[in-house]
CSV table of C-alpha atoms in Angstrom, one decimal:
chain,number,residue,atom,x,y,z
A,1,MET,CA,81.3,-1.9,176.1
A,2,PRO,CA,83.4,-3.0,172.9
A,3,GLU,CA,87.0,-4.5,173.2
A,4,PRO,CA,89.4,-3.4,171.1
A,5,GLY,CA,91.2,-6.1,169.2
A,6,PRO,CA,94.6,-6.1,167.6
A,7,GLY,CA,94.8,-2.9,165.6
A,8,GLU,CA,92.1,-1.3,167.2
A,9,VAL,CA,91.6,1.7,169.3
A,10,LEU,CA,88.5,2.0,171.8
A,11,LEU,CA,86.7,5.7,171.6
A,12,LYS,CA,84.5,7.2,173.7
A,13,VAL,CA,82.7,9.4,171.5
A,14,LEU,CA,82.1,12.9,172.1
A,15,ALA,CA,80.1,13.9,169.0
A,16,ALA,CA,78.3,12.2,165.9
A,17,GLY,CA,76.7,13.9,162.7
A,18,VAL,CA,73.3,13.1,161.7
A,19,ASN,CA,73.5,12.3,157.8
A,20,ASN,CA,71.3,11.1,154.7
A,21,THR,CA,73.1,7.9,155.0
A,22,GLU,CA,71.8,6.9,158.3
A,23,ILE,CA,67.9,7.8,157.2
A,24,ASN,CA,68.3,6.1,153.9
A,25,THR,CA,69.8,2.9,155.5
A,26,ARG,CA,67.1,2.9,157.8
A,27,LEU,CA,64.0,3.5,155.3
A,28,GLY,CA,66.0,0.7,152.9
A,29,TRP,CA,66.4,3.5,150.3
A,30,TYR,CA,69.5,1.6,149.0
A,31,SER,CA,66.9,-1.0,147.3
A,32,SER,CA,66.4,-1.1,143.8
A,33,SER,CA,62.7,-1.0,144.0
A,34,VAL,CA,62.9,2.3,145.8
A,35,ARG,CA,62.0,5.7,143.2
A,36,LYS,CA,61.9,8.0,145.0
A,37,GLY,CA,63.3,10.5,147.3
A,38,THR,CA,63.9,9.4,150.8
A,39,GLY,CA,61.1,12.2,152.0
A,40,ASP,CA,58.7,10.0,150.2
A,41,THR,CA,60.1,6.7,151.1
A,42,GLY,CA,57.9,4.6,153.6
A,43,GLU,CA,59.2,2.1,156.4
A,44,ASP,CA,56.8,-0.4,156.4
A,45,GLU,CA,58.3,-2.8,153.4
A,46,ASP,CA,60.5,-5.4,153.8
A,47,ARG,CA,63.4,-4.7,151.6
A,48,ALA,CA,66.4,-6.9,152.1
A,49,ASP,CA,68.4,-5.5,149.4
A,50,GLY,CA,68.2,-2.2,151.2
A,51,GLY,CA,71.5,-1.8,152.7
A,52,TRP,CA,74.6,0.3,152.1
A,53,ASN,CA,76.8,-2.4,150.4
A,54,ALA,CA,74.5,-5.7,150.8
A,55,THR,CA,72.2,-6.4,153.8
A,56,THR,CA,72.3,-4.6,156.8
A,57,PRO,CA,73.7,-6.2,159.5
A,58,PHE,CA,70.7,-6.4,162.4
A,59,PRO,CA,71.4,-5.4,165.3
A,60,LEU,CA,73.3,-2.1,164.1
A,61,ILE,CA,74.8,0.7,165.9
A,62,GLN,CA,74.5,3.4,163.0
A,63,GLY,CA,76.0,6.6,163.3
A,64,THR,CA,78.9,7.5,160.4
A,65,ASP,CA,80.3,10.8,161.5
A,66,CYS,CA,82.7,10.5,165.0
A,67,CYS,CA,84.9,13.0,166.7
A,68,GLY,CA,85.8,11.0,169.6
A,69,ARG,CA,88.8,10.5,172.1
A,70,ILE,CA,91.2,7.3,172.3
A,71,VAL,CA,90.7,5.9,175.9
A,72,ALA,CA,92.4,2.2,174.9
A,73,ALA,CA,94.2,0.6,172.2
A,74,GLY,CA,94.3,-3.4,171.4
A,75,SER,CA,97.0,-5.5,172.1
A,76,ASP,CA,99.3,-4.1,169.7
A,77,GLY,CA,98.2,-0.4,169.6
A,78,ASP,CA,100.0,2.4,170.4
A,79,ALA,CA,99.3,3.1,173.6
A,80,ALA,CA,101.0,6.5,173.4
A,81,ARG,CA,97.6,7.7,171.6
A,82,ILE,CA,95.5,7.2,174.7
A,83,GLY,CA,93.9,10.5,175.4
A,84,GLU,CA,94.3,12.0,171.5
A,85,ARG,CA,90.9,13.8,170.0
A,86,VAL,CA,90.5,12.2,166.9
A,87,ILE,CA,87.9,12.2,164.0
A,88,VAL,CA,87.5,8.8,162.3
A,89,ARG,CA,87.5,8.3,158.5
A,90,ALA,CA,84.1,7.0,157.8
A,91,CYS,CA,84.7,4.9,154.3
A,92,MET,CA,87.7,2.7,154.5
A,93,ARG,CA,89.1,1.1,152.0
A,94,GLU,CA,90.2,-2.6,153.6
A,95,HIS,CA,91.5,-4.0,150.5
A,96,GLY,CA,93.8,-0.5,149.7
A,97,PHE,CA,93.2,2.4,147.4
A,98,ASP,CA,93.5,0.3,144.5
A,99,SER,CA,89.9,-1.5,145.0
A,100,MET,CA,86.7,0.6,144.8
A,101,ARG,CA,85.7,-1.9,147.6
A,102,THR,CA,84.5,0.2,150.7
A,103,LEU,CA,83.5,-0.6,154.5
A,104,TRP,CA,81.8,2.0,156.0
A,105,LEU,CA,81.3,3.0,159.8
A,106,GLY,CA,77.9,3.1,160.8
A,107,SER,CA,76.2,0.9,158.0
A,108,ASP,CA,78.6,-1.9,157.6
A,109,PHE,CA,79.5,-2.4,161.2
A,110,ASP,CA,78.8,-0.7,164.5
A,111,GLY,CA,79.0,3.3,164.2
A,112,ALA,CA,78.9,6.8,166.7
A,113,PHE,CA,75.5,6.9,167.7
A,114,ALA,CA,76.8,5.2,171.0
A,115,GLN,CA,79.1,6.1,174.3
A,116,TYR,CA,82.0,3.9,173.0
A,117,LEU,CA,83.2,2.6,169.6
A,118,LYS,CA,86.1,0.9,168.3
A,119,VAL,CA,87.6,1.5,165.2
A,120,PRO,CA,90.7,0.9,163.1
A,121,GLU,CA,93.7,2.4,164.8
A,122,HIS,CA,94.9,4.0,161.5
A,123,GLU,CA,91.6,5.1,160.6
A,124,ALA,CA,91.4,7.5,163.7
A,125,PHE,CA,93.0,10.9,162.6
A,126,ALA,CA,94.2,13.5,165.3
A,127,VAL,CA,93.3,16.8,164.9
A,128,ASP,CA,95.1,20.0,166.1
A,129,CYS,CA,92.4,22.8,166.5
A,130,ASP,CA,90.5,24.6,169.1
A,131,TRP,CA,87.2,23.5,167.4
A,132,SER,CA,84.3,22.4,169.5
A,133,ASP,CA,83.1,18.3,169.4
A,134,ALA,CA,80.3,19.3,167.8
A,135,GLU,CA,82.2,21.0,164.5
A,136,LEU,CA,84.5,18.1,164.3
A,137,GLY,CA,81.4,15.5,164.9
A,138,SER,CA,79.9,17.2,161.5
A,139,ILE,CA,83.3,16.6,159.6
A,140,PRO,CA,83.9,13.4,158.2
A,141,CYS,CA,81.0,12.2,156.4
A,142,ALA,CA,79.8,15.5,154.7
A,143,TYR,CA,83.4,17.0,154.3
A,144,GLY,CA,84.8,13.5,153.1
A,145,THR,CA,81.9,13.0,150.4
A,146,ALA,CA,82.5,16.8,149.2
A,147,GLU,CA,86.1,16.8,148.8
A,148,ASN,CA,86.1,13.3,147.1
A,149,MET,CA,83.7,14.8,144.7
A,150,ILE,CA,85.5,18.0,143.9
A,151,GLU,CA,89.1,15.6,143.9
A,152,ARG,CA,87.7,13.7,141.5
A,153,ALA,CA,85.9,16.6,139.6
A,154,GLY,CA,89.4,18.3,138.9
A,155,VAL,CA,87.9,21.6,140.3
A,156,GLY,CA,90.4,24.1,140.4
A,157,SER,CA,91.1,28.3,140.5
A,158,GLY,CA,88.8,29.9,137.7
A,159,MET,CA,86.4,27.3,137.3
A,160,ARG,CA,82.4,27.6,137.9
A,161,VAL,CA,80.8,25.2,140.0
A,162,LEU,CA,77.2,25.1,140.4
A,163,VAL,CA,75.7,23.3,144.0
A,164,PRO,CA,72.5,22.4,144.0
A,165,GLY,CA,71.2,21.6,147.8
A,166,ALA,CA,74.1,24.4,148.7
A,167,SER,CA,72.3,24.5,152.1
A,168,GLY,CA,72.8,20.8,153.4
A,169,GLY,CA,75.6,19.4,155.1
A,170,VAL,CA,77.4,18.1,152.1
A,171,GLY,CA,76.2,20.9,150.2
A,172,SER,CA,77.7,23.6,152.3
A,173,ALA,CA,81.1,21.7,152.6
A,174,VAL,CA,81.2,21.8,148.8
A,175,VAL,CA,80.7,25.4,149.0
A,176,GLN,CA,83.6,25.7,151.3
A,177,LEU,CA,86.0,23.6,149.7
A,178,ALA,CA,85.1,24.6,145.9
A,179,LYS,CA,85.8,28.1,147.1
A,180,ARG,CA,88.8,27.0,148.9
A,181,ARG,CA,90.3,25.9,145.6
A,182,GLY,CA,89.6,29.3,143.8
A,183,ALA,CA,86.5,28.6,142.2
A,184,GLU,CA,83.5,30.7,141.5
A,185,VAL,CA,80.6,28.7,143.4
A,186,ILE,CA,76.7,29.4,142.4
A,187,GLY,CA,74.4,27.5,145.3
A,188,ILE,CA,70.7,26.6,144.6
A,189,THR,CA,68.9,26.3,148.0
A,190,SER,CA,65.0,27.2,149.5
A,191,ALA,CA,64.3,31.1,149.2
A,192,GLU,CA,64.0,31.0,153.2
A,193,LYS,CA,68.0,30.2,153.5
A,194,ARG,CA,69.2,32.3,151.1
A,195,GLU,CA,71.0,34.4,153.1
A,196,THR,CA,72.8,31.7,155.1
A,197,VAL,CA,74.0,30.1,152.0
A,198,ARG,CA,75.3,33.5,151.0
A,199,ASP,CA,76.7,33.7,154.3
A,200,ILE,CA,79.1,30.5,153.8
A,201,GLY,CA,80.8,31.6,151.0
A,202,VAL,CA,78.6,31.7,147.6
A,203,ASP,CA,78.9,33.9,144.9
A,204,ARG,CA,75.6,33.9,143.6
A,205,VAL,CA,72.6,32.3,144.9
A,206,LEU,CA,69.3,30.8,143.1
A,207,THR,CA,66.2,29.6,144.8
A,208,ARG,CA,64.4,26.5,143.5
A,209,ALA,CA,61.9,28.6,142.1
A,210,ASP,CA,64.1,29.4,139.6
A,211,ASP,CA,65.2,28.4,136.2
A,212,PRO,CA,69.0,27.6,135.8
A,213,VAL,CA,68.9,27.7,132.3
A,214,ALA,CA,67.1,30.9,132.4
A,215,ALA,CA,69.3,32.3,135.1
A,216,LEU,CA,72.5,31.1,134.0
A,217,ASP,CA,72.4,30.3,130.2
A,218,GLU,CA,73.4,27.1,128.7
A,219,GLU,CA,76.7,26.1,128.9
A,220,SER,CA,77.6,28.3,131.3
A,221,VAL,CA,78.9,26.1,133.9
A,222,ASP,CA,82.0,24.0,134.4
A,223,VAL,CA,81.2,21.2,137.0
A,224,VAL,CA,77.8,20.6,138.8
A,225,VAL,CA,78.1,18.7,142.2
A,226,ASP,CA,74.6,17.6,142.4
A,227,ASN,CA,73.4,15.4,145.4
A,228,VAL,CA,69.5,16.2,144.7
A,229,ALA,CA,68.9,14.6,141.4
A,230,GLY,CA,65.2,14.1,140.7
A,231,ALA,CA,63.0,15.9,138.3
A,232,GLY,CA,66.3,18.8,137.9
A,233,PHE,CA,68.5,16.4,136.7
A,234,GLY,CA,68.3,17.5,133.0
A,235,THR,CA,68.6,20.6,133.5
A,236,MET,CA,72.2,20.3,135.0
A,237,LEU,CA,73.1,18.9,132.2
A,238,LYS,CA,71.9,21.7,129.9
A,239,VAL,CA,73.5,24.3,131.6
A,240,LEU,CA,77.3,22.3,131.9
A,241,ARG,CA,79.7,23.5,129.3
A,242,ARG,CA,81.2,21.4,126.4
A,243,GLY,CA,83.5,18.7,128.2
A,244,GLY,CA,82.1,19.8,131.6
A,245,ARG,CA,81.7,17.0,134.3
A,246,TYR,CA,78.4,16.0,136.6
A,247,VAL,CA,79.3,14.7,139.9
A,248,THR,CA,77.5,13.0,142.6
A,249,SER,CA,77.1,10.8,145.5
A,250,GLY,CA,73.3,10.9,146.3
A,251,ALA,CA,69.8,11.7,145.0
A,252,ILE,CA,67.6,13.0,147.9
A,253,ALA,CA,65.2,14.0,145.7
A,254,GLY,CA,64.8,10.6,143.8
A,255,PRO,CA,67.4,8.0,142.1
A,256,VAL,CA,65.4,7.7,139.1
A,257,VAL,CA,66.3,10.3,136.3
A,258,GLU,CA,65.4,11.1,133.0
A,259,LEU,CA,68.7,11.4,130.8
A,260,ASP,CA,69.0,12.8,127.5
A,261,MET,CA,71.6,10.9,125.9
A,262,ARG,CA,72.2,13.8,123.5
A,263,ASP,CA,73.4,16.0,126.3
A,264,LEU,CA,75.4,13.3,127.2
A,265,TYR,CA,77.1,12.5,124.3
A,266,LEU,CA,77.2,15.9,122.2
A,267,LYS,CA,78.7,17.8,124.6
A,268,ASP,CA,81.2,15.4,125.8
A,269,VAL,CA,79.8,15.5,129.5
A,270,SER,CA,81.5,13.1,132.1
A,271,LEU,CA,78.9,11.5,134.7
A,272,ILE,CA,81.4,11.0,138.0
A,273,GLY,CA,79.6,8.8,140.5
A,274,CYS,CA,81.6,9.1,143.9
A,275,THR,CA,81.0,6.9,146.9
A,276,ALA,CA,84.6,5.6,147.6
A,277,TRP,CA,87.1,8.2,149.1
A,278,ASP,CA,90.2,8.7,147.1
A,279,GLU,CA,93.4,8.3,149.4
A,280,PRO,CA,94.1,11.8,149.9
A,281,VAL,CA,90.5,13.1,151.0
A,282,PHE,CA,90.9,12.6,154.3
A,283,PRO,CA,94.5,14.0,154.8
A,284,ASN,CA,93.3,16.9,152.9
A,285,LEU,CA,90.7,17.6,155.1
A,286,ILE,CA,92.7,17.5,158.5
A,287,SER,CA,95.3,19.8,156.8
A,288,TYR,CA,92.4,22.2,156.1
A,289,ILE,CA,91.0,22.0,159.7
A,290,GLU,CA,94.5,22.6,161.3
A,291,ALA,CA,95.2,25.5,158.6
A,292,GLY,CA,92.0,27.3,159.6
A,293,GLU,CA,91.0,27.5,156.1
A,294,ILE,CA,87.3,25.8,156.4
A,295,ARG,CA,84.8,25.9,159.3
A,296,PRO,CA,81.6,24.1,159.4
A,297,LEU,CA,78.3,24.8,159.8
A,298,VAL,CA,76.3,23.2,163.0
A,299,ALA,CA,72.9,23.9,163.0
A,300,LYS,CA,71.6,22.4,166.2
A,301,THR,CA,72.8,19.7,168.7
A,302,PHE,CA,70.9,17.4,170.3
A,303,SER,CA,72.0,14.8,173.2
A,304,LEU,CA,72.1,11.3,172.1
A,305,ASP,CA,68.8,10.2,173.8
A,306,ARG,CA,66.8,12.8,171.9
A,307,ILE,CA,67.9,11.0,168.7
A,308,ALA,CA,64.3,10.4,167.4
A,309,GLU,CA,63.7,13.8,167.7
A,310,ALA,CA,67.0,14.8,166.1
A,311,GLN,CA,66.4,12.7,162.9
A,312,GLU,CA,62.8,14.2,162.5
A,313,ALA,CA,64.4,17.8,162.3
A,314,PHE,CA,66.9,16.3,160.2
A,315,SER,CA,64.5,14.7,157.4
A,316,ALA,CA,62.0,18.1,157.8
A,317,LYS,CA,65.0,19.8,156.0
A,318,ASP,CA,64.4,23.3,157.7
A,319,HIS,CA,67.9,23.6,158.7
A,320,ALA,CA,71.1,24.8,157.2
A,321,GLY,CA,74.3,22.8,157.7
A,322,LYS,CA,74.5,19.6,160.0
A,323,ILE,CA,72.9,18.6,163.1
A,324,VAL,CA,75.2,16.9,166.0
A,325,LEU,CA,74.5,13.8,168.6
A,326,LEU,CA,75.7,14.6,172.0
A,327,PRO,CA,76.4,11.7,174.0
């Protein structure tokens, strides 16, 4: 049982979503030696540089997503908050929002794949809604990452946004959040998930077998929000308009890509990398939830003692939305 220190609260975990980052960390995928997607990365190598920010601090309890209930507060904490149902801002800017240094729940310190955890009190956000614990537990990582990319890319009304991997946790969040801002959204997914992606609000669906250039034309998209990367990266730059923006926070199909510099500089394209969440991101999400403007897609839930089975199901990529663990 963790003991909350000054400025911390103890949470009873109610739900914890499964994310790529937990798989990536377990595989050591962040190591510069890895050049393939997560599905092709073996687990039998020692990768000392495979952690999120630095060497992974073993032993480690993973779990970046947390919906929990405050059950205790540290010595200088606000006891009036005990009993609140909260979600935790997983990306913590411990040096303030003027610094890009980050501290991540479940990657840099013990996370939510547990019955209890402690977090800084100011990172636990109360939410007033009728959502299930599983729905709230699917929000922090995927929706925080998605909102951060959308915010950085300046997505707004009337823009055309292309989303590879639109059926995934982050992808489905991007679709909803971009639609909320009035954008036209085109999603790319597998043929089997076309209807699911259409149901979450995309205006047009392409399958992975489609050629985006042939389907959409060159210079036809304002923003690409891409956590897939891999061999399709070059095509994403082809469909961007002059002055367009490519934004990413992941590379599940492979981190090493081929870049034609002419597509970058001749078209005045901006490449935007996103890890550190900006200050408005999490308060924005809380307001969207409480206003009923978004609703997550929960694919399946597992009890915490079935975590290995849950991660196997996650890695198979046969689901749409989020897989969530329930202690």
